[in-house]
Amino acid sequence: MIKHFTSITDAPNPNALIQRALEIKRAVRRPPSAVHRKTLVLLFFNPSLRTRLSTEKAAQNLGMNVITMNADAGWKIELEDGTVMDGDKAEHVREAAGVISQYADVIGIRSFPTLKDRDWDYAEVVLNQFKKYASVPIISLESATVHPLQSLADAVTIEEFKTKPRPKVVLTWAPHVRALPQAVPNSFVEWMKTRDVELVVTHPPGAELAQQFVENVRVEYDQQGAFEGADFIYAKNWSSYTDYGQIISPKENWMVTPEKMALTDNARFMHCLPVRRNVVVADAVLDDPRCLIFEQAKNREVAAQAVLEEIMKSGN
Ligand code: SN0
């Protein structure tokens, strides 16, 4: 039974979700009657390609109605309680969430972090205010600090492509021209901790993730050392948590190259996308048949379907 799906802590049995996603992938798609005709409203405060398409597709596979709204250009929503609304915010989240709940059986929310105010971002204000004031379950479509639908799909992908009972999974920081959220790495680590894998996180000094995510996780500053014997290389850029939101520019080049991949045990390459070619990872790695980016993207659909099905099963 799950009510909301906003982080791994909402899933009492992550493995059951992973196994169900794999079952869905193998099975003929037939909408269960409990879900048929229910309505999913997706609210995007930030752009989306995979999350939007895969979640809409998953809902359609289940026979649900989907309404998607780009919420970035509409009313500015007041998120704080008790404010005098005499500024530029036209509608309080209390009304916005309450109204959407009149039309939706489930609401999906995408809201990136500000990358300016760490306490505010890590308090997950947008997501939590929607959770508080909506009367229906909330699914995270990537919030300020985690991206559980991506990590569930990544866990499914690793389950499908592992060739050893306990593969070595390496999350490596990679360069980028913009300051990006920590949501994908935070979430990936959180999900991998529940799997039977040897997890190593490698990043330059200054790229430390929040303690609550990397507690008891092996962290190495030596990228090439970390790559040795790896079965999966998961690359992702993130901006600084300690010097919050700042771009990290290490002295060495952290881009993933064929030379670095050669240090692994013939590892599979993974990235959540979108990816900056020849900044994060070299063309030759992305275009190699061992790269799993499309398999990951494909698994976003079954991941979302397993979650929606489970939420609907809970009688919501
Ligand atoms: C987002 C992120 O969290 O890093 C979404 C990943 C699922 N990535 C970006 O915003 C990349 C944007 C860019 O300019 O490359």
Tab-separated table of C-alpha atoms and ligand atoms in Angstrom:
chain	number	residue	atom	x	y	z
A	1	MET	CA	0.000	0.000	0.000
A	2	ILE	CA	1.366	3.412	-0.868
A	3	LYS	CA	-0.337	6.754	-0.467
A	4	HIS	CA	2.003	9.392	-1.837
A	5	PHE	CA	5.102	8.717	-3.964
A	6	THR	CA	7.516	11.517	-3.272
A	7	SER	CA	10.587	9.625	-2.089
A	8	ILE	CA	11.739	6.100	-1.382
A	9	THR	CA	10.387	6.408	2.148
A	10	ASP	CA	6.855	6.345	0.679
A	11	ALA	CA	7.497	2.857	-0.718
A	12	PRO	CA	7.458	0.313	2.119
A	13	ASN	CA	8.849	-2.302	-0.283
A	14	PRO	CA	10.948	-0.788	-3.103
A	15	ASN	CA	11.857	-4.252	-4.356
A	16	ALA	CA	8.191	-5.113	-4.868
A	17	LEU	CA	7.824	-2.019	-7.092
A	18	ILE	CA	10.909	-2.976	-9.092
A	19	GLN	CA	9.630	-6.530	-9.558
A	20	ARG	CA	6.143	-5.269	-10.488
A	21	ALA	CA	7.610	-2.891	-13.094
A	22	LEU	CA	9.457	-5.847	-14.628
A	23	GLU	CA	6.244	-7.916	-14.605
A	24	ILE	CA	4.359	-5.086	-16.328
A	25	LYS	CA	7.081	-4.978	-18.966
A	26	ARG	CA	6.605	-8.664	-19.693
A	27	ALA	CA	2.817	-8.720	-19.478
A	28	VAL	CA	0.112	-7.800	-21.939
A	29	ARG	CA	-1.248	-4.403	-20.966
A	30	ARG	CA	-4.804	-4.518	-19.735
A	31	PRO	CA	-6.179	-1.728	-17.562
A	32	PRO	CA	-7.375	-2.952	-14.158
A	33	SER	CA	-10.915	-1.718	-13.557
A	34	ALA	CA	-10.040	0.121	-10.333
A	35	VAL	CA	-7.802	2.490	-12.271
A	36	HIS	CA	-9.786	2.834	-15.485
A	37	ARG	CA	-11.176	6.354	-15.979
A	38	LYS	CA	-9.405	7.829	-12.955
A	39	THR	CA	-7.751	11.186	-13.639
A	40	LEU	CA	-4.097	12.102	-13.283
A	41	VAL	CA	-3.180	15.801	-13.304
A	42	LEU	CA	0.476	16.601	-13.987
A	43	LEU	CA	1.744	20.026	-12.969
A	44	PHE	CA	5.098	21.128	-14.339
A	45	PHE	CA	6.749	24.127	-12.731
A	46	ASN	CA	9.859	23.245	-14.807
A	47	PRO	CA	10.438	21.730	-18.255
A	48	SER	CA	10.198	17.996	-18.886
A	49	LEU	CA	10.559	15.547	-21.744
A	50	ARG	CA	10.889	11.981	-20.377
A	51	THR	CA	8.936	12.479	-17.185
A	52	ARG	CA	6.007	14.032	-18.970
A	53	LEU	CA	5.829	11.529	-21.816
A	54	SER	CA	6.531	8.396	-19.760
A	55	THR	CA	4.092	9.295	-16.986
A	56	GLU	CA	1.351	10.200	-19.490
A	57	LYS	CA	1.987	6.957	-21.349
A	58	ALA	CA	1.929	4.918	-18.131
A	59	ALA	CA	-1.391	6.474	-17.140
A	60	GLN	CA	-2.815	5.790	-20.614
A	61	ASN	CA	-1.686	2.158	-20.395
A	62	LEU	CA	-3.788	1.924	-17.230
A	63	GLY	CA	-6.793	3.525	-18.917
A	64	MET	CA	-6.504	6.718	-16.894
A	65	ASN	CA	-7.322	10.215	-18.116
A	66	VAL	CA	-4.366	12.582	-18.059
A	67	ILE	CA	-4.378	16.375	-17.882
A	68	THR	CA	-0.988	18.015	-18.118
A	69	MET	CA	-0.407	21.641	-17.239
A	70	ASN	CA	2.710	23.736	-17.608
A	71	ALA	CA	2.398	25.736	-14.439
A	72	ASP	CA	5.495	27.909	-14.879
A	73	ALA	CA	3.795	30.591	-16.955
A	74	GLY	CA	0.530	30.868	-15.028
A	75	TRP	CA	-0.387	32.454	-11.687
A	76	LYS	CA	2.423	32.783	-9.213
A	77	ILE	CA	1.465	30.562	-6.294
A	78	GLU	CA	1.855	31.673	-2.680
A	79	LEU	CA	3.411	28.822	-0.735
A	80	GLU	CA	3.814	30.308	2.737
A	81	ASP	CA	0.976	30.065	5.228
A	82	GLY	CA	-0.366	33.172	6.932
A	83	THR	CA	0.978	35.758	4.485
A	84	VAL	CA	-0.870	38.905	3.427
A	85	MET	CA	-1.214	38.329	-0.311
A	86	ASP	CA	-0.727	41.895	-1.485
A	87	GLY	CA	2.271	41.129	-3.710
A	88	ASP	CA	2.545	39.357	-7.082
A	89	LYS	CA	1.228	35.947	-5.982
A	90	ALA	CA	-2.351	35.522	-7.222
A	91	GLU	CA	-3.372	32.232	-5.637
A	92	HIS	CA	-2.493	30.373	-2.457
A	93	VAL	CA	-1.377	26.747	-2.685
A	94	ARG	CA	-4.231	25.976	-0.299
A	95	GLU	CA	-6.784	26.879	-2.977
A	96	ALA	CA	-4.701	25.679	-5.958
A	97	ALA	CA	-4.165	22.210	-4.439
A	98	GLY	CA	-7.741	22.088	-3.172
A	99	VAL	CA	-9.179	22.955	-6.592
A	100	ILE	CA	-6.976	20.519	-8.532
A	101	SER	CA	-8.089	17.821	-6.069
A	102	GLN	CA	-11.666	18.349	-7.288
A	103	TYR	CA	-10.636	17.103	-10.749
A	104	ALA	CA	-7.748	14.749	-10.020
A	105	ASP	CA	-7.494	11.340	-8.370
A	106	VAL	CA	-3.695	11.700	-8.308
A	107	ILE	CA	-1.532	14.807	-8.774
A	108	GLY	CA	2.034	14.785	-10.130
A	109	ILE	CA	4.271	17.739	-9.291
A	110	ARG	CA	7.604	18.786	-10.811
A	111	SER	CA	9.421	21.505	-8.933
A	112	PHE	CA	13.169	22.032	-9.200
A	113	PRO	CA	15.157	23.580	-6.349
A	114	THR	CA	15.964	27.282	-6.229
A	115	LEU	CA	19.653	26.324	-5.733
A	116	LYS	CA	19.846	29.571	-3.720
A	117	ASP	CA	18.183	28.789	-0.389
A	118	ARG	CA	19.337	25.363	0.778
A	119	ASP	CA	17.115	25.117	3.837
A	120	TRP	CA	14.034	26.047	1.808
A	121	ASP	CA	14.894	23.571	-0.973
A	122	TYR	CA	15.690	20.726	1.431
A	123	ALA	CA	12.452	21.403	3.340
A	124	GLU	CA	10.652	20.477	0.065
A	125	VAL	CA	8.213	23.363	0.538
A	126	VAL	CA	6.408	23.067	-2.827
A	127	LEU	CA	5.894	19.319	-2.598
A	128	ASN	CA	4.965	19.341	1.073
A	129	GLN	CA	2.474	22.177	0.712
A	130	PHE	CA	0.752	20.289	-2.114
A	131	LYS	CA	0.796	17.147	0.042
A	132	LYS	CA	-0.708	19.109	2.902
A	133	TYR	CA	-3.449	20.887	0.971
A	134	ALA	CA	-4.416	18.385	-1.752
A	135	SER	CA	-6.977	15.785	-0.778
A	136	VAL	CA	-5.544	13.192	-3.206
A	137	PRO	CA	-2.129	11.454	-3.423
A	138	ILE	CA	0.901	13.335	-4.733
A	139	ILE	CA	3.555	11.855	-7.017
A	140	SER	CA	6.920	13.557	-7.350
A	141	LEU	CA	7.952	14.234	-10.941
A	142	GLU	CA	11.351	15.405	-9.542
A	143	SER	CA	11.260	17.666	-6.555
A	144	ALA	CA	13.924	19.914	-5.050
A	145	THR	CA	15.932	17.051	-3.522
A	146	VAL	CA	14.900	13.712	-5.079
A	147	HIS	CA	13.666	12.130	-8.324
A	148	PRO	CA	12.142	8.811	-7.235
A	149	LEU	CA	10.518	7.857	-10.565
A	150	GLN	CA	13.929	8.165	-12.241
A	151	SER	CA	15.646	6.120	-9.533
A	152	LEU	CA	12.995	3.413	-9.632
A	153	ALA	CA	13.527	3.141	-13.412
A	154	ASP	CA	17.301	3.043	-12.851
A	155	ALA	CA	16.923	0.249	-10.290
A	156	VAL	CA	14.778	-1.690	-12.786
A	157	THR	CA	17.449	-1.168	-15.481
A	158	ILE	CA	20.260	-2.403	-13.234
A	159	GLU	CA	18.145	-5.412	-12.247
A	160	GLU	CA	17.674	-6.257	-15.943
A	161	PHE	CA	21.271	-5.785	-17.043
A	162	LYS	CA	23.313	-7.070	-14.107
A	163	THR	CA	25.368	-10.168	-14.877
A	164	LYS	CA	26.607	-10.771	-11.320
A	165	PRO	CA	24.619	-11.329	-8.135
A	166	ARG	CA	26.228	-8.252	-6.554
A	167	PRO	CA	27.377	-5.797	-9.249
A	168	LYS	CA	29.643	-2.837	-8.565
A	169	VAL	CA	27.651	0.341	-9.231
A	170	VAL	CA	29.604	3.598	-9.459
A	171	LEU	CA	27.916	6.984	-9.381
A	172	THR	CA	30.356	9.507	-10.797
A	173	TRP	CA	30.097	13.268	-10.718
A	174	ALA	CA	30.716	14.779	-14.180
A	175	PRO	CA	31.262	18.341	-15.401
A	176	HIS	CA	28.529	20.697	-16.605
A	177	VAL	CA	28.227	24.311	-17.688
A	178	ARG	CA	25.185	25.018	-15.509
A	179	ALA	CA	24.379	24.557	-11.841
A	180	LEU	CA	22.164	21.450	-11.646
A	181	PRO	CA	20.106	19.996	-8.783
A	182	GLN	CA	21.318	17.215	-6.462
A	183	ALA	CA	17.974	15.407	-6.845
A	184	VAL	CA	19.080	12.660	-9.228
A	185	PRO	CA	22.249	11.637	-7.309
A	186	ASN	CA	20.508	11.920	-3.907
A	187	SER	CA	17.731	9.683	-5.064
A	188	PHE	CA	19.959	7.218	-6.926
A	189	VAL	CA	22.053	6.686	-3.782
A	190	GLU	CA	18.935	6.284	-1.659
A	191	TRP	CA	17.534	3.577	-3.943
A	192	MET	CA	20.868	1.797	-4.492
A	193	LYS	CA	21.322	1.494	-0.725
A	194	THR	CA	18.284	-0.825	-0.695
A	195	ARG	CA	19.705	-3.032	-3.492
A	196	ASP	CA	22.244	-5.837	-3.325
A	197	VAL	CA	25.017	-3.846	-5.036
A	198	GLU	CA	28.506	-2.592	-4.191
A	199	LEU	CA	27.842	1.141	-4.319
A	200	VAL	CA	30.655	3.659	-4.746
A	201	VAL	CA	30.165	7.391	-5.207
A	202	THR	CA	33.054	9.290	-6.767
A	203	HIS	CA	33.312	13.053	-7.011
A	204	PRO	CA	35.880	15.829	-6.661
A	205	PRO	CA	36.365	17.559	-3.297
A	206	GLY	CA	33.611	20.143	-2.879
A	207	ALA	CA	30.923	17.963	-4.474
A	208	GLU	CA	29.906	16.201	-1.244
A	209	LEU	CA	26.227	15.321	-1.133
A	210	ALA	CA	24.038	15.896	1.927
A	211	GLN	CA	24.965	13.621	4.814
A	212	GLN	CA	21.463	12.182	5.092
A	213	PHE	CA	21.907	10.598	1.646
A	214	VAL	CA	25.560	9.475	1.698
A	215	GLU	CA	25.699	8.215	5.274
A	216	ASN	CA	27.424	4.785	5.250
A	217	VAL	CA	28.168	5.088	1.507
A	218	ARG	CA	31.719	4.614	0.144
A	219	VAL	CA	32.874	7.916	-1.342
A	220	GLU	CA	36.131	8.198	-3.322
A	221	TYR	CA	37.823	11.300	-4.680
A	222	ASP	CA	39.838	9.187	-7.142
A	223	GLN	CA	37.557	8.701	-10.144
A	224	GLN	CA	39.821	6.273	-11.999
A	225	GLY	CA	40.313	4.150	-8.880
A	226	ALA	CA	36.559	4.027	-8.363
A	227	PHE	CA	36.005	2.897	-11.971
A	228	GLU	CA	38.168	-0.216	-11.514
A	229	GLY	CA	36.060	-3.367	-11.703
A	230	ALA	CA	32.787	-1.422	-12.079
A	231	ASP	CA	29.780	-3.107	-13.730
A	232	PHE	CA	27.728	0.076	-14.046
A	233	ILE	CA	28.935	3.665	-14.410
A	234	TYR	CA	26.171	6.168	-13.658
A	235	ALA	CA	27.282	9.699	-14.579
A	236	LYS	CA	25.572	12.857	-13.368
A	237	ASN	CA	26.527	16.426	-12.700
A	238	TRP	CA	25.321	18.216	-9.615
A	239	SER	CA	26.084	21.615	-8.145
A	240	SER	CA	27.631	22.077	-4.728
A	241	TYR	CA	25.632	21.237	-1.623
A	242	THR	CA	28.161	22.790	0.760
A	243	ASP	CA	28.766	25.977	-1.264
A	244	TYR	CA	25.117	25.739	-2.141
A	245	GLY	CA	24.162	25.886	-5.803
A	246	GLN	CA	27.623	26.836	-7.047
A	247	ILE	CA	29.146	25.213	-10.144
A	248	ILE	CA	32.035	22.903	-9.204
A	249	SER	CA	35.121	23.194	-11.431
A	250	PRO	CA	37.740	20.611	-10.456
A	251	LYS	CA	41.319	20.771	-11.734
A	252	GLU	CA	41.181	17.335	-13.371
A	253	ASN	CA	38.783	16.558	-16.207
A	254	TRP	CA	35.937	14.425	-14.831
A	255	MET	CA	34.261	13.789	-18.201
A	256	VAL	CA	33.554	10.070	-18.767
A	257	THR	CA	35.723	8.856	-21.667
A	258	PRO	CA	36.367	5.514	-23.406
A	259	GLU	CA	39.787	5.460	-21.674
A	260	LYS	CA	38.117	5.643	-18.246
A	261	MET	CA	35.471	3.066	-19.255
A	262	ALA	CA	38.367	0.731	-20.161
A	263	LEU	CA	39.295	0.604	-16.449
A	264	THR	CA	35.913	-1.000	-15.620
A	265	ASP	CA	34.802	-4.604	-15.917
A	266	ASN	CA	33.204	-3.889	-19.302
A	267	ALA	CA	30.702	-1.659	-17.518
A	268	ARG	CA	27.359	-0.454	-18.793
A	269	PHE	CA	27.070	3.340	-18.994
A	270	MET	CA	24.019	5.075	-17.510
A	271	HIS	CA	22.700	8.644	-17.434
A	272	CYS	CA	19.197	9.920	-16.677
A	273	LEU	CA	19.292	12.437	-19.584
A	274	PRO	CA	19.284	15.155	-20.777
A	275	VAL	CA	23.033	14.910	-21.270
A	276	ARG	CA	25.554	17.415	-22.623
A	277	ARG	CA	27.653	15.476	-25.113
A	278	ASN	CA	31.426	15.850	-24.776
A	279	VAL	CA	31.013	17.764	-21.521
A	280	VAL	CA	29.527	15.096	-19.221
A	281	VAL	CA	30.474	12.120	-21.387
A	282	ALA	CA	32.292	11.587	-24.671
A	283	ASP	CA	30.341	10.693	-27.834
A	284	ALA	CA	32.109	7.335	-28.071
A	285	VAL	CA	30.733	6.225	-24.664
A	286	LEU	CA	27.163	7.376	-25.406
A	287	ASP	CA	27.158	5.792	-28.857
A	288	ASP	CA	28.630	2.499	-27.658
A	289	PRO	CA	26.216	-0.473	-27.560
A	290	ARG	CA	26.974	-0.888	-23.836
A	291	CYS	CA	25.286	2.427	-23.101
A	292	LEU	CA	21.865	2.005	-21.434
A	293	ILE	CA	20.330	5.489	-21.788
A	294	PHE	CA	17.406	4.367	-23.943
A	295	GLU	CA	16.721	1.347	-21.738
A	296	GLN	CA	16.593	3.709	-18.753
A	297	ALA	CA	14.205	6.024	-20.591
A	298	LYS	CA	12.056	3.044	-21.621
A	299	ASN	CA	11.873	1.895	-17.998
A	300	ARG	CA	10.473	5.261	-16.898
A	301	GLU	CA	7.168	4.088	-18.365
A	302	VAL	CA	6.912	0.825	-16.392
A	303	ALA	CA	8.224	2.533	-13.260
A	304	ALA	CA	5.453	5.150	-13.426
A	305	GLN	CA	2.903	2.460	-14.254
A	306	ALA	CA	3.878	0.338	-11.227
A	307	VAL	CA	3.599	3.384	-8.949
A	308	LEU	CA	0.248	4.588	-10.327
A	309	GLU	CA	-1.178	1.091	-10.105
A	310	GLU	CA	-0.007	0.721	-6.499
A	311	ILE	CA	-1.427	4.106	-5.494
A	312	MET	CA	-4.781	3.295	-7.092
A	313	LYS	CA	-4.812	-0.117	-5.441
A	314	SER	CA	-4.625	1.621	-2.105
A	315	GLY	CA	-8.215	2.742	-2.726
A	316	ASN	CA	-7.306	6.390	-3.315
B	1	SN0	C1	17.827	18.161	-14.559
B	1	SN0	C2	18.619	17.765	-13.320
B	1	SN0	O1	18.021	17.499	-12.256
B	1	SN0	O2	19.842	17.718	-13.389
B	1	SN0	C3	16.859	17.083	-14.958
B	1	SN0	C4	17.383	15.687	-14.929
B	1	SN0	C5	16.321	14.646	-14.924
B	1	SN0	N1	18.767	18.391	-15.644
B	1	SN0	C6	18.848	19.555	-16.286
B	1	SN0	O3	18.135	20.474	-15.961
B	1	SN0	C7	19.849	19.689	-17.428
B	1	SN0	C8	19.717	21.016	-18.112
B	1	SN0	C9	20.872	21.377	-19.036
B	1	SN0	O4	20.968	22.562	-19.361
B	1	SN0	O5	21.673	20.544	-19.448
